[in-house]
Structures are given as structure tokens and as C-alpha cells.
């Protein structure tokens, strides 16, 4: 599950998001909120900025008032994708009905994952969820029965949704949370209403570093794919692959970028392009003639961005820009967010008017995704 629940959540399995956020920040407050102390703002990397990039909250996109009318008052992630019909689809992770997020020992009320929540406007300045895949009850986009695995259960967590030549694609991580059995890939030709299975990859491929994938759609006939382990508590490299657009659904067509015989090249054994870290969510996009990567950084806890010229640019020499920093519940202002994660780029963003979707969860009635505007990325 994607929820930031207590450490021994029998429905979620493995480390909870709350526990892993604690691991990343090293301090916890109250019911799971993280502190924003003086040591948090400075990430400590040689390429880190001296001060955070200015960001402000635009609005809640999900919650009882926003998505309750679609039987989805409690949901997270909200990966945004502009559909071919001009609407914006937000693909949510673990989603529940009821008056609060189910707690350990409680039955899950109408648990679905993933779901599709829709804004009839795709303008980043005018987003409001006013529909869902399923009408008044947001349905699971694909079959996921949440099968028991010991005292845990499986789920289907989206890592990316994107469009190529009028076709929508969705990548899911399947199994017990943070113990990915396999990942699978789907497409939709009706604006996300129905989904067709394409292919899958084993969870242990490339040492697990091909679990969490995100796709940048380039104008050279390729999609470029960054990937990591899907486990915030695990050290992971970040791998780069490319795949022809017409071969997206062929699991064997993904070509790695790697270092061999003293040089980087396509087809070499996959090699981490960004060192070893503990990664949260990642989002890779082609935009305004460049590329942008946003991600949840676990140590120090923050949501960051990098802008670079080519998919093969040296990310170890690229400026890391801090967009979102953690704070305690009730102390949120500007770019301070209690228990933040996610950070997915909103389609239609520019570098001067940059929007991201940020999730949070710190108690049974604070589990949502929100829109933040970043005033400028370098």
C-alpha cells in the first residue's frame, strides 16, 4: 500500500511510508509528522542549492470535499496525465471510502488501486477533479484483488502514466508494498476508461532497479526510461533505458545505457547514472526542449528537481533544486509540507510556471494529493 500507516500495517506489508519517511529524516513528531529542523533544509550534496526553490500550495486536489463525491475521499499519488480528449486524469494509488483512512486492525473500506480521477480542464491554472473513471464511484483501473500474502496483502501502485501518439500508457508495481513481485504495463485508447495489458518484468530484474519506472517522451522516436528499486528503505542506483515508441509494449526492447570499456554507450550493461541513494517517487519528462527529473529524496527528506539537456547528461554534475521541504503538521507554509511525497510534473508546466502534484499522509484524516506551483526552475 502507499499509505503512511503504522509500522506493522497488516494490509500494507513491509515498511510503511510513515516509517520510511522517519528513516529519511531521522526525526518524528506526534502522529508521524516529520520535523523541519535547521539541518533539514541543507541537503548536503556538492551540487545542492544554498536555498530552496520558491514553491507555494495552489490547492488540495483530493480529499473528502474534492474526491469524496467519487467514493474516493482518501487517495494519494495522483500522477497527472493529459488525455487525448483534453481532460486531465490523475491516477491515484491506494484509495478508500469511509470517514477515515483504515488503521491497523481495521477492515479497509472499499480498497481500490489504482483509480482514475478526472479534471475536465487540463489547464494547470484551473484544475479541479469533477469526474472519475467509473462515474460516481471511481473504479480500479485494472484488476487488483489485494490477495493476502501471510499477514499482508498485494496492491497495484502506479509509477507513471503518459501519452504517446494518442495512446495512454500506465506502469504498475505489483505485489506487497516495497516487495515488488513484478511490474506490468498497460495501454488505453479511450482516454483511460479501459486498459489493455501489454507486458511485465520480474521484480528482481537488474537487481530490482527496474521496478519503479518513469518515461520521458522525446521527439527522436524514443522514450527514455529512468528506474530505481521501489523501496524507500533500500539503497538503489538509477538506471537509464531507451525504447522505440512503437515497441513500448515489448518487454525485451528496452536498451540500457551503461559504462563499459572506459566509455558510456547504449547496449552496455546497465550502470547507475546517479550514484546510490534511497529513492521515493520519481518523475522524468521532456519539456521545453530539455529534460526534467523530479523525485522524493530520502536523505535529507525533500522533493527535488533537476533540469538537463539530454537523457544521457551527467546527472552527478547537475544542480539539485529543492522544491518541497518537510515540516510538522500545522506548520505548513510556502513550500513546507507535513509528510510530503510524490512530486509528479503536471502536463502543461513550463520552467517558469512549473506545477507538481505532492502527496501527504500523517494521520487518519490527512491523506491526500495536492497541487504546488514552483515559481522558477534553473
Short mmCIF file of C-alpha atoms in Angstrom, two decimals:
data_model
loop_
_atom_site.label_atom_id
_atom_site.label_comp_id
_atom_site.label_asym_id
_atom_site.label_seq_id
_atom_site.Cartn_x
_atom_site.Cartn_y
_atom_site.Cartn_z
CA UNK A 1 0.00 0.00 0.00
CA UNK A 2 1.11 3.56 -0.45
CA UNK A 3 -0.26 4.72 2.86
CA UNK A 4 1.94 6.24 5.56
CA UNK A 5 0.43 3.94 8.14
CA UNK A 6 1.80 2.49 11.32
CA UNK A 7 4.91 0.34 11.20
CA UNK A 8 3.13 -3.03 11.36
CA UNK A 9 0.22 -2.47 8.98
CA UNK A 10 -1.01 -5.95 8.20
CA UNK A 11 -2.67 -4.79 4.98
CA UNK A 12 0.30 -2.90 3.61
CA UNK A 13 3.28 -5.09 4.32
CA UNK A 14 6.93 -4.27 4.66
CA UNK A 15 7.98 -0.81 5.78
CA UNK A 16 5.15 1.71 5.85
CA UNK A 17 5.53 5.12 4.23
CA UNK A 18 5.45 6.73 7.66
CA UNK A 19 8.30 4.55 8.91
CA UNK A 20 10.36 5.17 5.81
CA UNK A 21 9.80 8.89 6.00
CA UNK A 22 11.14 8.68 9.53
CA UNK A 23 14.16 6.79 8.28
CA UNK A 24 14.79 9.51 5.72
CA UNK A 25 14.52 12.45 8.08
CA UNK A 26 15.77 10.90 11.28
CA UNK A 27 13.18 12.69 13.44
CA UNK A 28 9.47 12.07 14.02
CA UNK A 29 6.84 14.15 15.74
CA UNK A 30 3.43 13.31 17.12
CA UNK A 31 1.36 11.01 14.93
CA UNK A 32 4.02 10.61 12.27
CA UNK A 33 4.75 14.13 11.05
CA UNK A 34 8.37 14.96 10.35
CA UNK A 35 10.33 17.84 11.73
CA UNK A 36 11.69 20.71 9.68
CA UNK A 37 14.66 21.49 11.90
CA UNK A 38 17.64 23.56 10.87
CA UNK A 39 19.51 20.57 9.47
CA UNK A 40 16.76 19.63 7.03
CA UNK A 41 16.92 22.47 4.52
CA UNK A 42 20.52 21.80 3.55
CA UNK A 43 20.68 18.52 1.64
CA UNK A 44 24.43 18.33 1.90
CA UNK A 45 25.30 17.35 -1.68
CA UNK A 46 28.06 19.15 -3.60
CA UNK A 47 25.58 20.29 -6.26
CA UNK A 48 22.77 21.32 -3.93
CA UNK A 49 21.46 24.90 -3.99
CA UNK A 50 22.12 27.10 -0.99
CA UNK A 51 18.40 27.83 -0.59
CA UNK A 52 15.16 26.11 -1.62
CA UNK A 53 13.36 26.93 -4.84
CA UNK A 54 10.27 29.00 -4.02
CA UNK A 55 7.05 26.96 -4.15
CA UNK A 56 3.53 27.63 -2.92
CA UNK A 57 0.45 25.49 -2.48
CA UNK A 58 -2.30 26.01 -5.06
CA UNK A 59 -5.00 23.70 -3.67
CA UNK A 60 -5.98 20.27 -2.41
CA UNK A 61 -6.85 18.08 -5.37
CA UNK A 62 -8.14 15.13 -3.36
CA UNK A 63 -9.88 14.77 -0.02
CA UNK A 64 -13.44 14.38 1.32
CA UNK A 65 -14.63 17.60 -0.32
CA UNK A 66 -12.72 17.20 -3.57
CA UNK A 67 -12.95 13.48 -4.37
CA UNK A 68 -15.47 12.23 -1.79
CA UNK A 69 -18.23 12.59 -4.43
CA UNK A 70 -16.46 9.80 -6.33
CA UNK A 71 -16.24 7.43 -3.33
CA UNK A 72 -12.55 8.32 -3.03
CA UNK A 73 -12.09 10.70 -0.10
CA UNK A 74 -8.75 9.06 0.74
CA UNK A 75 -6.22 8.59 -2.04
CA UNK A 76 -2.64 9.55 -2.90
CA UNK A 77 -0.07 9.93 -5.71
CA UNK A 78 -2.43 11.44 -8.33
CA UNK A 79 0.00 11.05 -11.24
CA UNK A 80 -1.28 13.60 -13.79
CA UNK A 81 -1.61 12.87 -17.50
CA UNK A 82 -3.29 14.97 -20.19
CA UNK A 83 -5.64 12.66 -22.06
CA UNK A 84 -6.10 12.80 -25.84
CA UNK A 85 -9.61 14.27 -25.31
CA UNK A 86 -8.15 17.25 -23.42
CA UNK A 87 -9.09 16.21 -19.89
CA UNK A 88 -6.52 15.62 -17.13
CA UNK A 89 -6.50 12.20 -15.50
CA UNK A 90 -4.99 11.84 -12.02
CA UNK A 91 -4.04 8.22 -11.36
CA UNK A 92 -4.25 7.52 -7.64
CA UNK A 93 -2.67 4.79 -5.57
CA UNK A 94 -4.32 3.03 -2.63
CA UNK A 95 -7.80 4.53 -2.39
CA UNK A 96 -10.50 4.14 0.29
CA UNK A 97 -14.03 5.19 1.09
CA UNK A 98 -15.39 5.88 4.59
CA UNK A 99 -14.85 8.66 7.12
CA UNK A 100 -11.12 8.00 7.65
CA UNK A 101 -8.18 6.03 6.32
CA UNK A 102 -8.32 2.50 7.74
CA UNK A 103 -5.91 1.97 10.59
CA UNK A 104 -4.07 -1.23 11.60
CA UNK A 105 -6.57 -3.88 12.60
CA UNK A 106 -9.48 -2.16 10.86
CA UNK A 107 -11.07 -3.54 7.67
CA UNK A 108 -10.29 -1.50 4.57
CA UNK A 109 -13.44 0.20 3.28
CA UNK A 110 -13.73 -0.23 -0.49
CA UNK A 111 -9.99 -0.51 -1.14
CA UNK A 112 -9.04 0.14 -4.79
CA UNK A 113 -5.76 0.67 -6.61
CA UNK A 114 -5.14 2.28 -9.00
CA UNK A 115 -8.01 4.70 -9.66
CA UNK A 116 -8.55 7.45 -12.25
CA UNK A 117 -9.87 10.83 -11.11
CA UNK A 118 -10.55 13.37 -13.84
CA UNK A 119 -10.46 17.15 -14.29
CA UNK A 120 -12.45 18.33 -17.31
CA UNK A 121 -9.92 21.18 -17.58
CA UNK A 122 -6.28 20.34 -18.24
CA UNK A 123 -5.10 23.93 -17.67
CA UNK A 124 -2.60 23.83 -14.77
CA UNK A 125 -4.15 27.10 -13.57
CA UNK A 126 -7.67 25.65 -13.44
CA UNK A 127 -7.53 22.04 -12.23
CA UNK A 128 -10.46 20.59 -10.29
CA UNK A 129 -11.48 16.97 -10.08
CA UNK A 130 -15.03 16.76 -11.38
CA UNK A 131 -15.25 13.18 -12.61
CA UNK A 132 -13.76 9.72 -12.40
CA UNK A 133 -13.31 6.51 -14.34
CA UNK A 134 -16.44 4.84 -13.04
CA UNK A 135 -18.66 7.89 -12.65
CA UNK A 136 -19.89 8.39 -9.08
CA UNK A 137 -17.68 5.54 -7.86
CA UNK A 138 -14.05 5.58 -9.02
CA UNK A 139 -13.28 2.03 -10.09
CA UNK A 140 -9.98 0.20 -10.07
CA UNK A 141 -8.43 0.77 -13.48
CA UNK A 142 -7.18 -2.84 -13.60
CA UNK A 143 -7.99 -5.95 -11.63
CA UNK A 144 -6.26 -5.99 -8.23
CA UNK A 145 -7.93 -8.25 -5.63
CA UNK A 146 -5.46 -7.37 -2.82
CA UNK A 147 -4.69 -11.03 -2.26
CA UNK A 148 -3.42 -11.98 1.20
CA UNK A 149 0.28 -12.81 1.47
CA UNK A 150 0.79 -14.04 5.03
CA UNK A 151 -0.44 -11.20 7.22
CA UNK A 152 -0.05 -8.71 4.34
CA UNK A 153 -1.77 -8.12 1.00
CA UNK A 154 -0.92 -7.28 -2.58
CA UNK A 155 -1.67 -3.99 -4.27
CA UNK A 156 -1.02 -2.18 -7.58
CA UNK A 157 0.93 1.06 -7.31
CA UNK A 158 1.27 3.30 -10.37
CA UNK A 159 4.71 4.74 -11.06
CA UNK A 160 3.91 6.55 -14.31
CA UNK A 161 1.16 7.38 -16.81
CA UNK A 162 1.90 9.13 -20.12
CA UNK A 163 0.72 9.52 -23.72
CA UNK A 164 2.44 8.62 -26.99
CA UNK A 165 0.75 9.37 -30.32
CA UNK A 166 -2.73 9.46 -28.84
CA UNK A 167 -2.33 6.26 -26.79
CA UNK A 168 -2.11 6.31 -23.00
CA UNK A 169 0.33 4.04 -21.15
CA UNK A 170 0.47 3.11 -17.45
CA UNK A 171 3.18 1.31 -15.48
CA UNK A 172 2.25 -0.53 -12.26
CA UNK A 173 4.27 -2.12 -9.46
CA UNK A 174 2.57 -5.29 -8.23
CA UNK A 175 2.90 -7.32 -5.04
CA UNK A 176 3.23 -6.49 -1.37
CA UNK A 177 4.30 -2.89 -0.89
CA UNK A 178 8.11 -2.49 -1.09
CA UNK A 179 8.42 -6.17 -2.04
CA UNK A 180 7.63 -5.96 -5.74
CA UNK A 181 6.87 -9.35 -7.29
CA UNK A 182 6.65 -7.95 -10.83
CA UNK A 183 5.78 -4.79 -12.70
CA UNK A 184 3.35 -4.61 -15.59
CA UNK A 185 2.50 -2.26 -18.42
CA UNK A 186 -0.90 -1.25 -19.83
CA UNK A 187 -2.37 0.95 -22.56
CA UNK A 188 -5.66 2.76 -23.13
CA UNK A 189 -7.13 4.05 -26.39
CA UNK A 190 -10.26 5.58 -24.79
CA UNK A 191 -8.81 8.30 -22.54
CA UNK A 192 -8.17 5.96 -19.61
CA UNK A 193 -11.64 4.42 -19.36
CA UNK A 194 -10.41 0.88 -20.13
CA UNK A 195 -6.93 -0.62 -20.07
CA UNK A 196 -5.28 -3.41 -22.08
CA UNK A 197 -2.42 -5.49 -20.65
CA UNK A 198 0.82 -5.36 -22.65
CA UNK A 199 3.75 -6.96 -20.81
CA UNK A 200 5.54 -7.40 -17.50
CA UNK A 201 9.01 -7.58 -15.97
CA UNK A 202 10.18 -9.65 -12.97
CA UNK A 203 10.68 -7.67 -9.78
CA UNK A 204 14.31 -8.76 -9.39
CA UNK A 205 15.41 -7.64 -12.87
CA UNK A 206 18.65 -5.60 -12.75
CA UNK A 207 18.89 -6.19 -9.02
CA UNK A 208 15.40 -4.74 -8.53
CA UNK A 209 16.44 -1.42 -10.07
CA UNK A 210 13.88 -1.79 -12.89
CA UNK A 211 10.87 -1.74 -10.55
CA UNK A 212 9.92 1.93 -10.35
CA UNK A 213 9.92 3.34 -13.90
CA UNK A 214 9.20 6.79 -15.31
CA UNK A 215 9.14 7.73 -19.01
CA UNK A 216 10.22 10.87 -20.90
CA UNK A 217 8.65 11.01 -24.37
CA UNK A 218 11.25 12.52 -26.71
CA UNK A 219 10.89 13.84 -30.26
CA UNK A 220 13.54 11.47 -31.69
CA UNK A 221 11.31 8.40 -31.84
CA UNK A 222 12.31 7.11 -28.40
CA UNK A 223 11.00 7.11 -24.86
CA UNK A 224 13.72 7.36 -22.23
CA UNK A 225 13.16 5.47 -19.01
CA UNK A 226 14.67 6.11 -15.59
CA UNK A 227 14.19 3.42 -12.95
CA UNK A 228 15.02 2.54 -9.34
CA UNK A 229 14.16 0.00 -6.69
CA UNK A 230 10.68 0.62 -5.26
CA UNK A 231 11.59 0.64 -1.58
CA UNK A 232 12.41 3.84 0.28
CA UNK A 233 14.48 1.99 2.82
CA UNK A 234 16.75 0.29 0.25
CA UNK A 235 19.85 1.67 -1.40
CA UNK A 236 19.41 1.79 -5.17
CA UNK A 237 21.08 3.08 -8.26
CA UNK A 238 19.12 4.84 -11.01
CA UNK A 239 19.21 3.16 -14.42
CA UNK A 240 18.54 4.67 -17.85
CA UNK A 241 17.00 2.75 -20.77
CA UNK A 242 15.51 3.77 -24.10
CA UNK A 243 12.79 2.13 -26.16
CA UNK A 244 11.34 2.92 -29.57
CA UNK A 245 7.85 4.38 -29.23
CA UNK A 246 6.37 1.62 -31.36
CA UNK A 247 7.98 -1.01 -29.09
CA UNK A 248 6.84 0.28 -25.69
CA UNK A 249 4.86 -2.89 -25.01
CA UNK A 250 7.76 -5.24 -25.87
CA UNK A 251 9.47 -6.06 -22.59
CA UNK A 252 12.67 -7.11 -24.39
CA UNK A 253 13.01 -3.93 -26.48
CA UNK A 254 14.35 -1.71 -23.67
CA UNK A 255 18.02 -0.88 -24.35
CA UNK A 256 20.25 0.02 -21.37
CA UNK A 257 22.72 2.90 -21.09
CA UNK A 258 25.87 1.74 -19.37
CA UNK A 259 29.58 2.10 -18.81
CA UNK A 260 31.94 -0.46 -20.33
CA UNK A 261 35.48 -0.49 -21.72
CA UNK A 262 36.12 3.02 -20.48
CA UNK A 263 33.10 4.68 -22.07
CA UNK A 264 29.35 5.17 -21.77
CA UNK A 265 27.22 3.72 -24.57
CA UNK A 266 23.84 2.26 -25.41
CA UNK A 267 23.73 -1.51 -25.10
CA UNK A 268 26.37 -1.76 -22.39
CA UNK A 269 25.40 -3.42 -19.09
CA UNK A 270 23.07 -1.04 -17.22
CA UNK A 271 25.02 1.27 -14.92
CA UNK A 272 23.65 3.69 -12.36
CA UNK A 273 23.58 7.24 -13.74
CA UNK A 274 23.07 8.93 -10.38
CA UNK A 275 25.06 7.07 -7.73
CA UNK A 276 23.37 5.13 -4.95
CA UNK A 277 20.56 6.61 -2.85
CA UNK A 278 17.31 5.80 -1.10
CA UNK A 279 14.63 6.87 -3.57
CA UNK A 280 10.99 7.76 -3.21
CA UNK A 281 8.77 8.60 -6.18
CA UNK A 282 10.42 9.70 -9.45
CA UNK A 283 9.08 11.57 -12.49
CA UNK A 284 11.01 12.10 -15.77
CA UNK A 285 9.70 14.40 -18.51
CA UNK A 286 10.79 16.02 -21.78
CA UNK A 287 9.82 19.69 -21.59
CA UNK A 288 10.65 22.91 -23.43
CA UNK A 289 13.48 21.30 -25.37
CA UNK A 290 15.12 19.93 -22.22
CA UNK A 291 14.51 17.21 -19.63
CA UNK A 292 13.38 17.46 -16.03
CA UNK A 293 13.58 14.88 -13.26
CA UNK A 294 11.65 15.32 -10.03
CA UNK A 295 11.92 12.93 -7.11
CA UNK A 296 11.38 12.33 -3.42
CA UNK A 297 14.81 12.40 -1.84
CA UNK A 298 15.01 10.36 1.36
CA UNK A 299 18.13 11.82 2.97
CA UNK A 300 17.65 14.66 3.59
CA UNK A 301 13.88 14.38 3.10
CA UNK A 302 12.79 16.76 0.30
CA UNK A 303 11.20 16.82 -3.13
CA UNK A 304 13.78 17.94 -5.67
CA UNK A 305 14.19 18.69 -9.36
CA UNK A 306 16.98 18.68 -11.92
CA UNK A 307 16.95 20.19 -15.43
CA UNK A 308 19.37 18.92 -18.07
CA UNK A 309 19.91 18.97 -21.83
CA UNK A 310 19.92 15.29 -22.79
CA UNK A 311 18.73 11.99 -21.31
CA UNK A 312 22.41 10.98 -21.19
CA UNK A 313 23.59 14.16 -19.44
CA UNK A 314 25.83 13.65 -16.41
CA UNK A 315 23.36 13.83 -13.54
CA UNK A 316 26.13 13.72 -10.96
CA UNK A 317 27.13 17.21 -12.16
CA UNK A 318 23.61 18.61 -12.45
CA UNK A 319 22.20 21.09 -9.94
CA UNK A 320 19.71 19.57 -7.49
CA UNK A 321 16.96 22.09 -6.72
CA UNK A 322 14.91 21.64 -3.57
CA UNK A 323 11.22 22.39 -4.15
CA UNK A 324 9.44 20.93 -1.10
CA UNK A 325 10.70 20.56 2.48
CA UNK A 326 9.10 18.74 5.43
CA UNK A 327 7.53 20.30 8.48
CA UNK A 328 5.37 19.31 11.43
CA UNK A 329 1.57 19.22 10.94
CA UNK A 330 0.06 22.65 11.45
CA UNK A 331 3.27 24.45 10.47
CA UNK A 332 2.76 24.31 6.72
CA UNK A 333 3.51 27.48 4.80
CA UNK A 334 5.02 28.20 1.37
CA UNK A 335 7.00 25.06 0.40
CA UNK A 336 6.85 23.36 3.82
CA UNK A 337 4.63 20.24 3.78
CA UNK A 338 3.90 17.75 6.56
CA UNK A 339 4.96 14.24 5.48
CA UNK A 340 5.48 15.01 1.78
CA UNK A 341 5.99 12.52 -1.02
CA UNK A 342 5.32 12.24 -4.75
CA UNK A 343 6.19 15.34 -6.77
CA UNK A 344 4.84 14.46 -10.25
CA UNK A 345 5.10 17.08 -13.02
CA UNK A 346 1.76 18.48 -14.20
CA UNK A 347 1.46 18.46 -18.02
CA UNK A 348 1.35 21.99 -19.40
CA UNK A 349 4.04 23.17 -16.99
CA UNK A 350 6.90 25.36 -18.16
CA UNK A 351 10.12 26.06 -16.34
CA UNK A 352 8.81 29.50 -15.45
CA UNK A 353 5.38 28.19 -14.40
CA UNK A 354 6.09 24.73 -13.00
CA UNK A 355 3.40 22.68 -11.26
CA UNK A 356 3.76 19.42 -9.35
CA UNK A 357 1.42 17.04 -7.53
CA UNK A 358 2.52 16.41 -3.94
CA UNK A 359 1.07 13.75 -1.62
CA UNK A 360 0.98 13.68 2.16
CA UNK A 361 -0.17 11.41 4.95
CA UNK A 362 0.33 11.90 8.64
CA UNK A 363 -2.91 10.71 10.29
CA UNK A 364 -6.24 9.01 9.54
CA UNK A 365 -7.83 12.16 8.08
CA UNK A 366 -4.85 13.71 6.36
CA UNK A 367 -4.15 11.57 3.31
CA UNK A 368 -4.35 13.40 0.00
CA UNK A 369 -2.62 14.77 -3.05
CA UNK A 370 -2.22 18.50 -3.68
CA UNK A 371 -1.08 20.93 -6.36
CA UNK A 372 2.01 23.10 -5.80
CA UNK A 373 3.40 25.80 -8.06
CA UNK A 374 7.16 26.28 -8.32
CA UNK A 375 7.92 29.79 -9.46
CA UNK A 376 11.13 29.07 -11.34
CA UNK A 377 13.50 26.19 -12.02
CA UNK A 378 17.05 26.97 -13.06
#
